[in-house]
mmCIF file of C-alpha atoms in Angstrom:
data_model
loop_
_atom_site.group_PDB
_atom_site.id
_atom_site.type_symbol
_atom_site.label_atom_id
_atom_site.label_comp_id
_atom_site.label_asym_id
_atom_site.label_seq_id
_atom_site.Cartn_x
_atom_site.Cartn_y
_atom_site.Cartn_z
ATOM 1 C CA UNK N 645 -46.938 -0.970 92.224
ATOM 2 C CA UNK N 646 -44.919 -0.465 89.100
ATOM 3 C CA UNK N 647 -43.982 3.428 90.420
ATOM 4 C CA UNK N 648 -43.081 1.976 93.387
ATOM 5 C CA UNK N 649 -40.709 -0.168 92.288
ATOM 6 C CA UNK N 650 -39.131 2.460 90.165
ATOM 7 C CA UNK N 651 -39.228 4.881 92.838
ATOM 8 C CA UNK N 652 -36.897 2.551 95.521
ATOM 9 C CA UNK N 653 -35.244 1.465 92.844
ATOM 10 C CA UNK N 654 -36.427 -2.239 93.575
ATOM 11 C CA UNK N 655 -38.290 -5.084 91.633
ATOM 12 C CA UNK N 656 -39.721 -7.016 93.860
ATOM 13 C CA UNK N 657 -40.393 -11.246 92.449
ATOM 14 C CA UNK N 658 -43.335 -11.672 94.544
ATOM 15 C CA UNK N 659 -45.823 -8.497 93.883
ATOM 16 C CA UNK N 660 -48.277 -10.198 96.055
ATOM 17 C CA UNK N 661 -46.087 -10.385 99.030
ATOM 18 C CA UNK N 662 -45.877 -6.292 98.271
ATOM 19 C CA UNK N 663 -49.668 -5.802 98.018
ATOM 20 C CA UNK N 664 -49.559 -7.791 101.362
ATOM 21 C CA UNK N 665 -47.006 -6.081 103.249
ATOM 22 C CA UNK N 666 -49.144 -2.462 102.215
ATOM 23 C CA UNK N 667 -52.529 -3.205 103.203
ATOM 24 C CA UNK N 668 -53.196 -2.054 106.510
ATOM 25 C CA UNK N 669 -55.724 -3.941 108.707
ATOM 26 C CA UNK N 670 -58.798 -1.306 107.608
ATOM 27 C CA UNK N 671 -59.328 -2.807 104.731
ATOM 28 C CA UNK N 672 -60.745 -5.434 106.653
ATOM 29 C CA UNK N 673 -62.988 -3.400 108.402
ATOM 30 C CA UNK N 674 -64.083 -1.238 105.888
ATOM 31 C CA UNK N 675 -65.041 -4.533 103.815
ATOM 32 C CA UNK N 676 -66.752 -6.014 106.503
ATOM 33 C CA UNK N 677 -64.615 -9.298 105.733
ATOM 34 C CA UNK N 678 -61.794 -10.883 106.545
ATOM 35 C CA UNK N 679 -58.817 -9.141 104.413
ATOM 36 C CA UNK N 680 -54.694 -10.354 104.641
ATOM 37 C CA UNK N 681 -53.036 -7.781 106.200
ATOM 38 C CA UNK N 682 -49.738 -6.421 107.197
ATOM 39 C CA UNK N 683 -49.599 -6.819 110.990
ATOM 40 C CA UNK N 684 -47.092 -9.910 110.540
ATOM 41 C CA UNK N 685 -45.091 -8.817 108.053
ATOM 42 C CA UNK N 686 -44.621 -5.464 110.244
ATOM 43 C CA UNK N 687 -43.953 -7.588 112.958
ATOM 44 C CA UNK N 688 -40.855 -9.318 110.910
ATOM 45 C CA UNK N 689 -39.944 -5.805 109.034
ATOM 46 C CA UNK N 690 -39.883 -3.865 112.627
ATOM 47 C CA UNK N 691 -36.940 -6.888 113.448
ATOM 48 C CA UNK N 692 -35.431 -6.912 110.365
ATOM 49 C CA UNK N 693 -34.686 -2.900 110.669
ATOM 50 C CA UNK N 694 -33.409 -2.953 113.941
ATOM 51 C CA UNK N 695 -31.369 -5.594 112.942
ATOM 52 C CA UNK N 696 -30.200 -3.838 109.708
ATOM 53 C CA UNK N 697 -29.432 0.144 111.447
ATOM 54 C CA UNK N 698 -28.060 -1.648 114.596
ATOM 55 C CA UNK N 699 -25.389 -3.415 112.305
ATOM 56 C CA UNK N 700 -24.773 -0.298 110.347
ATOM 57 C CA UNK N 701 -24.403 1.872 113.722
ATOM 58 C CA UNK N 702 -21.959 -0.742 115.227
ATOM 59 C CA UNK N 703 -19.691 -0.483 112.187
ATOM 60 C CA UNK N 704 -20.130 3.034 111.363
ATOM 61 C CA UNK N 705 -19.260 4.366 115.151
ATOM 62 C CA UNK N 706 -16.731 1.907 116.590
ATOM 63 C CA UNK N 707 -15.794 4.425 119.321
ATOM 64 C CA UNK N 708 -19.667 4.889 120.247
ATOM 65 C CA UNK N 709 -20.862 3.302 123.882
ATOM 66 C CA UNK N 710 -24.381 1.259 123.957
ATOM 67 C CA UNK N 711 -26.299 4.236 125.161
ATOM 68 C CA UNK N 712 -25.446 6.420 122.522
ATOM 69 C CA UNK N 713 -26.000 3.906 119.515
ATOM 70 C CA UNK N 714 -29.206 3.070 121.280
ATOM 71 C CA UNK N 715 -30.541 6.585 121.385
ATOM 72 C CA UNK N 716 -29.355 6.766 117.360
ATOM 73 C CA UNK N 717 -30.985 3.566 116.816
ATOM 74 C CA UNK N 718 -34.072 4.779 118.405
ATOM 75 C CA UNK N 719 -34.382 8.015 116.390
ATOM 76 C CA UNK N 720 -33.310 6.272 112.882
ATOM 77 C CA UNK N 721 -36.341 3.736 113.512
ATOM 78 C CA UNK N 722 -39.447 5.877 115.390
ATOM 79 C CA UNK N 723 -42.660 6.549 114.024
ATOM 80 C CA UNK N 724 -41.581 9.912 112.738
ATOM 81 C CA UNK N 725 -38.616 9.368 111.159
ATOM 82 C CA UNK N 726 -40.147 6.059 109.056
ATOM 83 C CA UNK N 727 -43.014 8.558 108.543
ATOM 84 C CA UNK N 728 -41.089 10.660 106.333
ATOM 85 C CA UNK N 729 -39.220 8.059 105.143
ATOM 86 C CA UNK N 730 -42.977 6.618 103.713
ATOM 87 C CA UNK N 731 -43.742 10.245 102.236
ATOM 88 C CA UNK N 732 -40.949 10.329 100.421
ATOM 89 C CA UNK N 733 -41.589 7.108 98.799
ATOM 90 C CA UNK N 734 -45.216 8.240 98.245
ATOM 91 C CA UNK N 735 -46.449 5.364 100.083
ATOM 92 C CA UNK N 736 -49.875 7.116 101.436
#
């Protein structure tokens, strides 16, 4: 977790809430027990990003209509683009 944190730059206080928020819901299955996963925490994070680029849109383009920011919004946060986002970090 330590490269992590180096590589965003971060420290995060709780490095459980990290392991958390990075195990995906195989490790369950591939256990064959019950494991803490990250389905919640995406649930909250997936908010919390919309929240965060739809704030940043709104102030960067003032002239920009709802449809437009929308669509931007919509590209900045898909699958794909947080896909590359997660290679970059080396997340896996």
């Amino acid at each position: 977790m330590h490269q992590l944190e180096e590589r965003l730059g971060y420290r995060f206080r709780k490095r459980s809430l990290l392991d958390h928020a990075l195990t995906h819901p195989s490790v369950g299955h591939e256990k064959q027990r019950y494991h803490a996963d990250n389905q919640r925490l995406e649930f909250l994070g997936d908010a919390v990003l919309q929240l965060v680029i739809t704030e940043y849109l709104y102030a960067k383009f003032p002239q920009e209509q709802e449809g437009a920011l929308t669509k931007l919004r919509a590209l900045l946060v898909s699958r794909e683009a947080l896909k590359r986002q997660g290679h970059a970090l080396k997340l896996g």
